[in-house]
Amino acid sequence: MRFHPAKKQRAANNNTLRDAQKRQKAPLIVVKSLLFIASRRKTRDFRAKCARKHLAEHNRVNSNVYYSNKNTEYHKKNKFGMRRTAMLVQELNERSHDFAGRNNKQEKKRENPETQRMKNSGNEPEQEQQKIKNEEAREERIKETGQVLLEEGGEGAHIHLISIIGEIEGHENLSGNTKTTKYEHILPKLAEIEDSREVDGVLVMINTVGGDVSCGLALAEMIASLSKPTVSLVIGDSHSIGVPLAVATDYSFIVPTGTMMIHPVRMSGTVIGAVQTYDYFEMIQDRILNFVSGHSQIAYDQLRRLMLNTEMLTKDLGTVLVGSDAVKEGLICEVGGIREALQKLNRMVLERKEI
C-alpha cells in the first residue's frame, strides 16, 4: 500500500505535533508541583532553581518545534504555551523574593539587643574610636612604666611625665616584692623624647630611696643632657642617688614635707679591706659630688661636709634635709607642688618657643 507524498508529509507532521504536545505537558506539571511545594517549605530557592531548569529545557524544545512547524495549527497553541510558561516563571520569581524578604525580617527580629548594640557601635565616628584607643594605651603606659603625656592643660604644651619610684634597679633584678625603677626603660624613653617633635617638656616626679650608683648617675646625666625644658618634683623622698636625679633638671621643686638624704657611698657584700678599695669609694663619691655641685647652687665643700656629717644619723654618716632646708642649702630651687611645677614648665616651654 502506497501513500501520496503530501499525505505522508501530513502524517509526519501530526506525529511530531503529538510528541511535542506530550513534551509540553510534562514540564508544566512539574512547574506547578514545584510551586506548590516551594510555597510550603523553606527549601524554596533550591526548588525554584530546579523549576527554572525544567522551564529552560521546555522552552528550548518548544522553540525548535515552533520554527519547524510554521505552517501548522500547532503554531498558535505553542505560542500560547510559551506565554503561559513565562507567566509561571515570573510568578515563581516574585514568590521567591517575598519568601527571602520574610526570612530577613525574621532574622532581624531574632537578634538580641547585645548584638544590635555591637553593630551600632561599629557605626561610631572614627574620632571616637581613636579616642578610646588612646585612653586605653595611656592607662596601660601608666600601669607599666609610670609615664604619661600631659597635653590637656590648656597651655598648648605637651609635657611628658616620668616617675622615678621606689628603688633604682641596677644590673641585677631585685625581688618581686620591691618597687623598682628600671633604668633600661627610662633611658630609651628619654632618647625618644629628645627626638620627638610632639613633646615640649619633661616633668620628673621623684620618690625614691636610692639604689644603684652607676645606673642612677646614668639617668641623671641623660636628663641633664636633654635640650628640652625639664623640671623635677621631689614629691616624697629623694635619698642617696636620688639627689643627683633631683638636681639634674633645669629647675627643681620639693614639697614642704619632702626629704633629701646625703650620705657616703655604701657597698653590700664582701669588701676587701685594702687601701685601693677606699680609694675607689672616694672616686665614686667625687663623681657624685661634682655632678650635684655642678647642677645646683651648693658648693662642693659644703656638700662634702653634709655627706660626712656625724651628728645627725646614729648608724651612718650623712645629713637629712627637709623641704625648705634643701632650698636653703642650694640643692633645690623652690618649695612647691605639682601646680607650681607644671606652671613653671609651661612658662619655660613658651619662652623656648618665642626664641
mmCIF file of C-alpha atoms in Angstrom:
data_model
loop_
_atom_site.group_PDB
_atom_site.id
_atom_site.type_symbol
_atom_site.label_atom_id
_atom_site.label_comp_id
_atom_site.label_asym_id
_atom_site.label_seq_id
_atom_site.Cartn_x
_atom_site.Cartn_y
_atom_site.Cartn_z
ATOM 1 C CA MET A 1 0.000 0.000 0.000
ATOM 2 C CA ARG A 2 1.433 3.294 -1.124
ATOM 3 C CA PHE A 3 0.777 6.763 0.323
ATOM 4 C CA HIS A 4 0.723 10.017 -1.541
ATOM 5 C CA PRO A 5 3.790 12.193 -0.684
ATOM 6 C CA ALA A 6 1.562 15.014 0.597
ATOM 7 C CA LYS A 7 -0.362 12.623 2.861
ATOM 8 C CA LYS A 8 2.891 11.143 4.057
ATOM 9 C CA GLN A 9 4.185 14.626 4.997
ATOM 10 C CA ARG A 10 0.964 15.453 6.866
ATOM 11 C CA ALA A 11 1.214 12.198 8.845
ATOM 12 C CA ALA A 12 4.797 13.013 9.828
ATOM 13 C CA ASN A 13 3.730 16.480 10.934
ATOM 14 C CA ASN A 14 0.919 15.023 13.031
ATOM 15 C CA ASN A 15 3.329 12.628 14.752
ATOM 16 C CA THR A 16 5.711 15.499 15.501
ATOM 17 C CA LEU A 17 2.816 17.550 16.871
ATOM 18 C CA ARG A 18 1.682 14.756 19.201
ATOM 19 C CA ASP A 19 5.230 14.256 20.512
ATOM 20 C CA ALA A 20 5.633 17.978 21.103
ATOM 21 C CA GLN A 21 2.322 18.187 22.980
ATOM 22 C CA LYS A 22 3.393 15.361 25.263
ATOM 23 C CA ARG A 23 6.695 17.092 25.982
ATOM 24 C CA GLN A 24 4.854 20.376 26.597
ATOM 25 C CA LYS A 25 2.523 18.982 29.272
ATOM 26 C CA ALA A 26 5.233 17.316 31.350
ATOM 27 C CA PRO A 27 7.278 20.444 32.249
ATOM 28 C CA LEU A 28 4.144 22.448 33.074
ATOM 29 C CA ILE A 29 3.010 19.802 35.539
ATOM 30 C CA VAL A 30 6.471 19.745 37.137
ATOM 31 C CA VAL A 31 6.472 23.539 37.469
ATOM 32 C CA LYS A 32 3.062 23.600 39.152
ATOM 33 C CA SER A 33 4.121 20.884 41.579
ATOM 34 C CA LEU A 34 7.325 22.683 42.482
ATOM 35 C CA LEU A 35 5.464 25.951 43.021
ATOM 36 C CA PHE A 36 3.121 24.233 45.457
ATOM 37 C CA ILE A 37 5.981 22.554 47.352
ATOM 38 C CA ALA A 38 8.084 25.721 47.426
ATOM 39 C CA SER A 39 5.225 27.660 48.998
ATOM 40 C CA ARG A 40 5.073 25.087 51.798
ATOM 41 C CA ARG A 41 8.744 24.532 52.565
ATOM 42 C CA LYS A 42 11.785 26.655 53.363
ATOM 43 C CA THR A 43 13.836 24.992 50.627
ATOM 44 C CA ARG A 44 12.232 27.315 48.114
ATOM 45 C CA ASP A 45 15.423 28.543 46.470
ATOM 46 C CA PHE A 46 16.617 25.042 45.592
ATOM 47 C CA ARG A 47 13.253 24.017 44.197
ATOM 48 C CA ALA A 48 12.947 27.248 42.258
ATOM 49 C CA LYS A 49 16.303 26.520 40.677
ATOM 50 C CA CYS A 50 15.089 23.087 39.571
ATOM 51 C CA ALA A 51 11.894 24.593 38.187
ATOM 52 C CA ARG A 52 13.803 27.125 36.122
ATOM 53 C CA LYS A 53 15.971 24.334 34.753
ATOM 54 C CA HIS A 54 12.911 22.379 33.557
ATOM 55 C CA LEU A 55 11.375 25.516 32.067
ATOM 56 C CA ALA A 56 14.543 26.325 30.157
ATOM 57 C CA GLU A 57 14.587 22.826 28.659
ATOM 58 C CA HIS A 58 10.904 23.132 27.839
ATOM 59 C CA ASN A 59 11.377 26.465 26.045
ATOM 60 C CA ARG A 60 14.300 25.087 24.055
ATOM 61 C CA VAL A 61 12.255 22.119 22.773
ATOM 62 C CA ASN A 62 9.190 24.229 22.012
ATOM 63 C CA SER A 63 11.204 26.800 20.093
ATOM 64 C CA ASN A 64 12.611 24.055 17.835
ATOM 65 C CA VAL A 65 9.137 22.672 17.149
ATOM 66 C CA TYR A 66 7.761 26.177 16.604
ATOM 67 C CA TYR A 67 10.267 27.057 13.910
ATOM 68 C CA SER A 68 9.921 23.682 12.150
ATOM 69 C CA ASN A 69 6.087 23.800 12.031
ATOM 70 C CA LYS A 70 5.268 27.350 10.998
ATOM 71 C CA ASN A 71 2.575 26.162 8.537
ATOM 72 C CA THR A 72 0.658 24.008 11.062
ATOM 73 C CA GLU A 73 -2.070 24.705 13.568
ATOM 74 C CA TYR A 74 0.431 23.990 16.422
ATOM 75 C CA HIS A 75 1.928 27.449 15.910
ATOM 76 C CA LYS A 76 -0.919 29.117 17.802
ATOM 77 C CA LYS A 77 -1.053 26.515 20.583
ATOM 78 C CA ASN A 78 2.703 26.527 21.164
ATOM 79 C CA LYS A 79 2.796 30.345 21.255
ATOM 80 C CA PHE A 80 0.135 30.327 23.967
ATOM 81 C CA GLY A 81 2.063 27.668 25.922
ATOM 82 C CA MET A 82 5.271 29.699 25.861
ATOM 83 C CA ARG A 83 3.401 32.775 27.091
ATOM 84 C CA ARG A 84 1.901 30.744 29.910
ATOM 85 C CA THR A 85 5.347 29.396 30.831
ATOM 86 C CA ALA A 86 6.741 32.933 31.047
ATOM 87 C CA MET A 87 3.915 33.905 33.407
ATOM 88 C CA LEU A 88 4.734 30.933 35.643
ATOM 89 C CA VAL A 89 8.412 31.899 35.770
ATOM 90 C CA GLN A 90 7.512 35.479 36.737
ATOM 91 C CA GLU A 91 5.205 34.234 39.484
ATOM 92 C CA LEU A 92 7.931 31.908 40.762
ATOM 93 C CA ASN A 93 10.451 34.779 40.959
ATOM 94 C CA GLU A 94 8.025 37.047 42.825
ATOM 95 C CA ARG A 95 7.262 34.377 45.410
ATOM 96 C CA SER A 96 10.973 33.675 45.874
ATOM 97 C CA HIS A 97 11.689 37.348 46.593
ATOM 98 C CA ASP A 98 8.775 37.578 49.040
ATOM 99 C CA PHE A 99 9.976 34.465 50.853
ATOM 100 C CA ALA A 100 13.556 35.832 51.123
ATOM 101 C CA GLY A 101 12.267 39.158 52.435
ATOM 102 C CA ARG A 102 10.233 37.455 55.164
ATOM 103 C CA ASN A 103 13.295 35.458 56.226
ATOM 104 C CA ASN A 104 15.408 38.626 56.522
ATOM 105 C CA LYS A 105 12.779 40.319 58.684
ATOM 106 C CA GLN A 106 12.561 37.283 60.958
ATOM 107 C CA GLU A 107 16.373 37.195 61.337
ATOM 108 C CA LYS A 108 16.408 40.857 62.348
ATOM 109 C CA LYS A 109 13.673 40.238 64.934
ATOM 110 C CA ARG A 110 15.617 37.320 66.413
ATOM 111 C CA GLU A 111 18.742 39.465 67.016
ATOM 112 C CA ASN A 112 19.222 40.169 70.713
ATOM 113 C CA PRO A 113 19.824 43.724 72.000
ATOM 114 C CA GLU A 114 23.513 42.978 72.668
ATOM 115 C CA THR A 115 24.121 42.112 69.004
ATOM 116 C CA GLN A 116 22.332 45.248 67.844
ATOM 117 C CA ARG A 117 24.389 47.351 70.273
ATOM 118 C CA MET A 118 27.641 45.891 68.904
ATOM 119 C CA LYS A 119 26.540 46.630 65.337
ATOM 120 C CA ASN A 120 25.599 50.179 66.249
ATOM 121 C CA SER A 121 28.939 50.683 67.994
ATOM 122 C CA GLY A 122 30.687 49.899 64.730
ATOM 123 C CA ASN A 123 28.995 52.950 63.194
ATOM 124 C CA GLU A 124 30.576 55.385 65.632
ATOM 125 C CA PRO A 125 32.794 58.083 64.159
ATOM 126 C CA GLU A 126 36.430 57.201 63.706
ATOM 127 C CA GLN A 127 37.450 60.018 66.022
ATOM 128 C CA GLU A 128 35.537 58.495 68.940
ATOM 129 C CA GLN A 129 37.104 55.083 68.361
ATOM 130 C CA GLN A 130 40.576 56.609 68.119
ATOM 131 C CA LYS A 131 39.960 58.495 71.363
ATOM 132 C CA ILE A 132 39.031 55.273 73.150
ATOM 133 C CA LYS A 133 42.187 53.559 71.856
ATOM 134 C CA ASN A 134 44.344 56.452 73.019
ATOM 135 C CA GLU A 135 42.812 56.311 76.500
ATOM 136 C CA GLU A 136 43.450 52.576 76.749
ATOM 137 C CA ALA A 137 47.070 52.988 75.616
ATOM 138 C CA ARG A 138 47.539 55.802 78.122
ATOM 139 C CA GLU A 139 46.226 53.731 81.019
ATOM 140 C CA GLU A 140 48.417 50.797 80.009
ATOM 141 C CA ARG A 141 51.503 53.033 79.829
ATOM 142 C CA ILE A 142 50.811 54.460 83.299
ATOM 143 C CA LYS A 143 50.338 50.979 84.707
ATOM 144 C CA GLU A 144 53.502 49.501 83.198
ATOM 145 C CA THR A 145 56.045 52.349 83.308
ATOM 146 C CA GLY A 146 54.504 55.168 85.359
ATOM 147 C CA GLN A 147 54.763 57.527 82.367
ATOM 148 C CA VAL A 148 52.095 59.677 80.755
ATOM 149 C CA LEU A 149 51.834 62.518 78.239
ATOM 150 C CA LEU A 150 50.130 65.611 79.717
ATOM 151 C CA GLU A 151 48.546 67.521 76.842
ATOM 152 C CA GLU A 152 45.221 68.874 78.134
ATOM 153 C CA GLY A 153 46.432 71.589 80.492
ATOM 154 C CA GLY A 154 45.217 74.434 78.305
ATOM 155 C CA GLU A 155 48.690 75.982 77.852
ATOM 156 C CA GLY A 156 49.250 74.331 74.490
ATOM 157 C CA ALA A 157 52.365 72.465 75.697
ATOM 158 C CA HIS A 158 52.831 68.704 75.587
ATOM 159 C CA ILE A 159 54.502 67.599 78.819
ATOM 160 C CA HIS A 160 55.865 64.087 79.317
ATOM 161 C CA LEU A 161 55.757 62.858 82.907
ATOM 162 C CA ILE A 162 58.419 60.401 84.073
ATOM 163 C CA SER A 163 58.169 58.948 87.570
ATOM 164 C CA ILE A 164 61.181 57.597 89.482
ATOM 165 C CA ILE A 165 59.644 55.495 92.232
ATOM 166 C CA GLY A 166 60.991 53.029 94.790
ATOM 167 C CA GLU A 167 64.493 51.678 94.366
ATOM 168 C CA ILE A 168 66.563 52.309 91.253
ATOM 169 C CA GLU A 169 67.351 48.869 89.902
ATOM 170 C CA GLY A 170 70.897 48.152 88.773
ATOM 171 C CA HIS A 171 72.405 45.454 86.607
ATOM 172 C CA GLU A 172 70.710 42.714 88.654
ATOM 173 C CA ASN A 173 66.982 42.224 89.103
ATOM 174 C CA LEU A 174 65.613 42.893 92.564
ATOM 175 C CA SER A 175 62.995 40.767 94.294
ATOM 176 C CA GLY A 176 59.411 40.898 93.148
ATOM 177 C CA ASN A 177 58.286 42.450 96.452
ATOM 178 C CA THR A 178 60.334 45.634 95.878
ATOM 179 C CA LYS A 179 59.022 48.586 93.884
ATOM 180 C CA THR A 180 61.714 49.498 91.390
ATOM 181 C CA THR A 181 62.527 51.898 88.581
ATOM 182 C CA LYS A 182 64.202 50.105 85.690
ATOM 183 C CA TYR A 183 66.780 52.294 84.005
ATOM 184 C CA GLU A 184 66.581 50.206 80.828
ATOM 185 C CA HIS A 185 63.033 51.568 80.424
ATOM 186 C CA ILE A 186 63.839 55.203 81.249
ATOM 187 C CA LEU A 187 66.944 55.635 79.067
ATOM 188 C CA PRO A 188 65.268 54.702 75.730
ATOM 189 C CA LYS A 189 62.269 56.836 76.645
ATOM 190 C CA LEU A 190 64.462 59.867 77.265
ATOM 191 C CA ALA A 191 66.114 59.337 73.891
ATOM 192 C CA GLU A 192 62.691 59.142 72.250
ATOM 193 C CA ILE A 193 61.603 62.362 73.984
ATOM 194 C CA GLU A 194 64.695 64.191 72.757
ATOM 195 C CA ASP A 195 63.993 63.072 69.185
ATOM 196 C CA SER A 196 60.221 63.701 69.303
ATOM 197 C CA ARG A 197 58.605 66.838 67.903
ATOM 198 C CA GLU A 198 55.406 66.283 69.863
ATOM 199 C CA VAL A 199 56.932 66.562 73.364
ATOM 200 C CA ASP A 200 57.739 70.101 74.517
ATOM 201 C CA GLY A 201 58.968 69.461 78.061
ATOM 202 C CA VAL A 202 59.673 66.800 80.700
ATOM 203 C CA LEU A 203 58.447 66.626 84.300
ATOM 204 C CA VAL A 204 60.390 64.195 86.522
ATOM 205 C CA MET A 205 58.487 63.106 89.636
ATOM 206 C CA ILE A 206 60.763 61.596 92.316
ATOM 207 C CA ASN A 207 60.004 59.453 95.355
ATOM 208 C CA THR A 208 62.972 57.110 95.714
ATOM 209 C CA VAL A 209 65.159 55.665 98.468
ATOM 210 C CA GLY A 210 68.154 55.475 96.135
ATOM 211 C CA GLY A 211 69.696 52.441 94.536
ATOM 212 C CA ASP A 212 72.474 51.564 92.142
ATOM 213 C CA VAL A 213 75.015 54.396 91.844
ATOM 214 C CA SER A 214 76.104 53.636 88.287
ATOM 215 C CA CYS A 215 72.560 53.430 86.886
ATOM 216 C CA GLY A 216 71.366 56.437 88.890
ATOM 217 C CA LEU A 217 74.190 58.608 87.576
ATOM 218 C CA ALA A 218 73.480 57.402 84.032
ATOM 219 C CA LEU A 219 69.856 58.537 84.361
ATOM 220 C CA ALA A 220 70.935 61.881 85.836
ATOM 221 C CA GLU A 221 73.396 62.520 83.019
ATOM 222 C CA MET A 222 70.742 61.624 80.440
ATOM 223 C CA ILE A 223 68.208 64.034 81.952
ATOM 224 C CA ALA A 224 70.794 66.823 82.211
ATOM 225 C CA SER A 225 71.719 66.444 78.532
ATOM 226 C CA LEU A 226 68.158 66.957 77.216
ATOM 227 C CA SER A 227 67.699 70.064 75.094
ATOM 228 C CA LYS A 228 64.037 70.419 76.053
ATOM 229 C CA PRO A 229 62.910 72.154 79.268
ATOM 230 C CA THR A 230 62.937 69.864 82.312
ATOM 231 C CA VAL A 231 61.544 70.258 85.830
ATOM 232 C CA SER A 232 61.852 67.861 88.784
ATOM 233 C CA LEU A 233 59.463 67.496 91.709
ATOM 234 C CA VAL A 234 60.500 65.683 94.899
ATOM 235 C CA ILE A 235 57.070 64.510 95.996
ATOM 236 C CA GLY A 236 58.267 62.329 98.891
ATOM 237 C CA ASP A 237 61.863 61.252 99.407
ATOM 238 C CA SER A 238 64.965 61.725 97.294
ATOM 239 C CA HIS A 239 67.657 59.820 99.138
ATOM 240 C CA SER A 240 71.154 58.758 98.170
ATOM 241 C CA ILE A 241 71.480 58.605 94.370
ATOM 242 C CA GLY A 242 68.101 60.341 94.153
ATOM 243 C CA VAL A 243 69.866 63.649 94.944
ATOM 244 C CA PRO A 244 71.663 63.805 91.543
ATOM 245 C CA LEU A 245 68.369 62.950 89.836
ATOM 246 C CA ALA A 246 66.594 65.827 91.593
ATOM 247 C CA VAL A 247 69.190 68.435 90.591
ATOM 248 C CA ALA A 248 69.709 67.154 87.019
ATOM 249 C CA THR A 249 66.779 69.184 85.636
ATOM 250 C CA ASP A 250 66.697 72.850 84.649
ATOM 251 C CA TYR A 251 64.507 73.719 87.657
ATOM 252 C CA SER A 252 63.609 71.742 90.782
ATOM 253 C CA PHE A 253 60.805 71.707 93.363
ATOM 254 C CA ILE A 254 60.311 69.915 96.658
ATOM 255 C CA VAL A 255 57.114 69.602 98.686
ATOM 256 C CA PRO A 256 57.214 71.022 102.248
ATOM 257 C CA THR A 257 57.402 67.549 103.815
ATOM 258 C CA GLY A 258 59.805 66.047 101.274
ATOM 259 C CA THR A 259 63.251 64.872 102.402
ATOM 260 C CA MET A 260 66.683 64.565 100.830
ATOM 261 C CA MET A 261 69.395 62.369 102.358
ATOM 262 C CA ILE A 262 73.087 62.886 101.583
ATOM 263 C CA HIS A 263 75.444 60.136 102.746
ATOM 264 C CA PRO A 264 78.678 58.401 101.650
ATOM 265 C CA VAL A 265 78.709 55.550 99.167
ATOM 266 C CA ARG A 266 77.926 52.130 100.608
ATOM 267 C CA MET A 267 78.669 48.703 99.191
ATOM 268 C CA SER A 268 76.961 45.437 100.074
ATOM 269 C CA GLY A 269 78.635 42.038 100.009
ATOM 270 C CA THR A 270 82.250 41.091 100.545
ATOM 271 C CA VAL A 271 84.699 44.017 100.619
ATOM 272 C CA ILE A 272 88.475 43.687 100.517
ATOM 273 C CA GLY A 273 89.986 45.741 103.330
ATOM 274 C CA ALA A 274 92.720 47.436 101.330
ATOM 275 C CA VAL A 275 93.733 50.994 100.561
ATOM 276 C CA GLN A 276 92.707 50.595 96.937
ATOM 277 C CA THR A 277 89.116 49.816 97.996
ATOM 278 C CA TYR A 278 88.788 53.061 99.953
ATOM 279 C CA ASP A 279 90.367 54.994 97.102
ATOM 280 C CA TYR A 280 87.744 53.515 94.766
ATOM 281 C CA PHE A 281 84.953 54.598 97.131
ATOM 282 C CA GLU A 282 86.462 58.089 97.251
ATOM 283 C CA MET A 283 86.450 58.267 93.455
ATOM 284 C CA ILE A 284 82.766 57.288 93.283
ATOM 285 C CA GLN A 285 81.879 59.931 95.881
ATOM 286 C CA ASP A 286 83.773 62.576 93.914
ATOM 287 C CA ARG A 287 81.722 61.733 90.826
ATOM 288 C CA ILE A 288 78.508 62.298 92.768
ATOM 289 C CA LEU A 289 79.743 65.486 94.487
ATOM 290 C CA ASN A 290 80.954 67.004 91.238
ATOM 291 C CA PHE A 291 77.670 66.300 89.458
ATOM 292 C CA VAL A 292 75.463 67.666 92.265
ATOM 293 C CA SER A 293 77.527 70.802 92.823
ATOM 294 C CA GLY A 294 77.710 71.426 89.083
ATOM 295 C CA HIS A 295 73.902 71.309 88.630
ATOM 296 C CA SER A 296 72.820 73.166 91.788
ATOM 297 C CA GLN A 297 73.741 76.203 93.897
ATOM 298 C CA ILE A 298 75.538 74.294 96.657
ATOM 299 C CA ALA A 299 79.341 74.394 96.856
ATOM 300 C CA TYR A 300 81.474 71.252 96.609
ATOM 301 C CA ASP A 301 82.984 71.672 100.106
ATOM 302 C CA GLN A 302 79.627 72.315 101.754
ATOM 303 C CA LEU A 303 78.134 69.248 100.091
ATOM 304 C CA ARG A 304 81.075 67.149 101.270
ATOM 305 C CA ARG A 305 80.588 68.364 104.856
ATOM 306 C CA LEU A 306 76.908 67.364 104.703
ATOM 307 C CA MET A 307 77.885 63.936 103.366
ATOM 308 C CA LEU A 308 80.398 63.263 106.172
ATOM 309 C CA ASN A 309 78.292 64.711 108.986
ATOM 310 C CA THR A 310 78.500 62.569 112.141
ATOM 311 C CA GLU A 311 75.963 64.395 114.328
ATOM 312 C CA MET A 312 72.601 63.546 112.726
ATOM 313 C CA LEU A 313 72.447 59.819 111.890
ATOM 314 C CA THR A 314 73.060 57.227 114.590
ATOM 315 C CA LYS A 315 74.277 54.358 112.415
ATOM 316 C CA ASP A 316 75.692 56.197 109.436
ATOM 317 C CA LEU A 317 77.278 59.403 108.242
ATOM 318 C CA GLY A 318 75.242 61.978 106.395
ATOM 319 C CA THR A 319 72.538 64.631 106.584
ATOM 320 C CA VAL A 320 68.766 64.685 106.074
ATOM 321 C CA LEU A 321 67.280 67.905 104.653
ATOM 322 C CA VAL A 322 63.531 68.529 104.916
ATOM 323 C CA GLY A 323 61.632 70.767 102.493
ATOM 324 C CA SER A 324 62.840 74.337 102.850
ATOM 325 C CA ASP A 325 66.204 73.193 104.304
ATOM 326 C CA ALA A 326 67.104 71.747 100.906
ATOM 327 C CA VAL A 327 66.256 75.119 99.343
ATOM 328 C CA LYS A 328 68.398 76.991 101.887
ATOM 329 C CA GLU A 329 71.395 74.748 101.223
ATOM 330 C CA GLY A 330 71.071 75.402 97.490
ATOM 331 C CA LEU A 331 70.158 71.862 96.386
ATOM 332 C CA ILE A 332 66.575 72.644 95.312
ATOM 333 C CA CYS A 333 65.329 75.800 93.631
ATOM 334 C CA GLU A 334 61.904 76.202 95.238
ATOM 335 C CA VAL A 335 59.330 74.681 97.593
ATOM 336 C CA GLY A 336 56.165 73.738 95.730
ATOM 337 C CA GLY A 337 53.903 71.012 94.426
ATOM 338 C CA ILE A 338 52.556 69.743 91.137
ATOM 339 C CA ARG A 339 50.736 73.000 90.362
ATOM 340 C CA GLU A 340 53.857 75.128 90.667
ATOM 341 C CA ALA A 341 55.930 72.573 88.769
ATOM 342 C CA LEU A 342 53.555 72.495 85.788
ATOM 343 C CA GLN A 343 53.198 76.274 85.718
ATOM 344 C CA LYS A 344 56.961 76.721 85.701
ATOM 345 C CA LEU A 345 57.443 74.110 82.988
ATOM 346 C CA ASN A 346 54.758 75.658 80.775
ATOM 347 C CA ARG A 347 56.406 79.072 81.091
ATOM 348 C CA MET A 348 59.769 77.579 80.156
ATOM 349 C CA VAL A 349 58.223 75.906 77.097
ATOM 350 C CA LEU A 350 56.598 79.168 75.941
ATOM 351 C CA GLU A 351 59.855 81.083 76.412
ATOM 352 C CA ARG A 352 61.703 78.481 74.371
ATOM 353 C CA LYS A 353 59.151 78.728 71.546
ATOM 354 C CA GLU A 354 59.431 82.525 71.441
ATOM 355 C CA ILE A 355 63.183 82.421 70.943
#
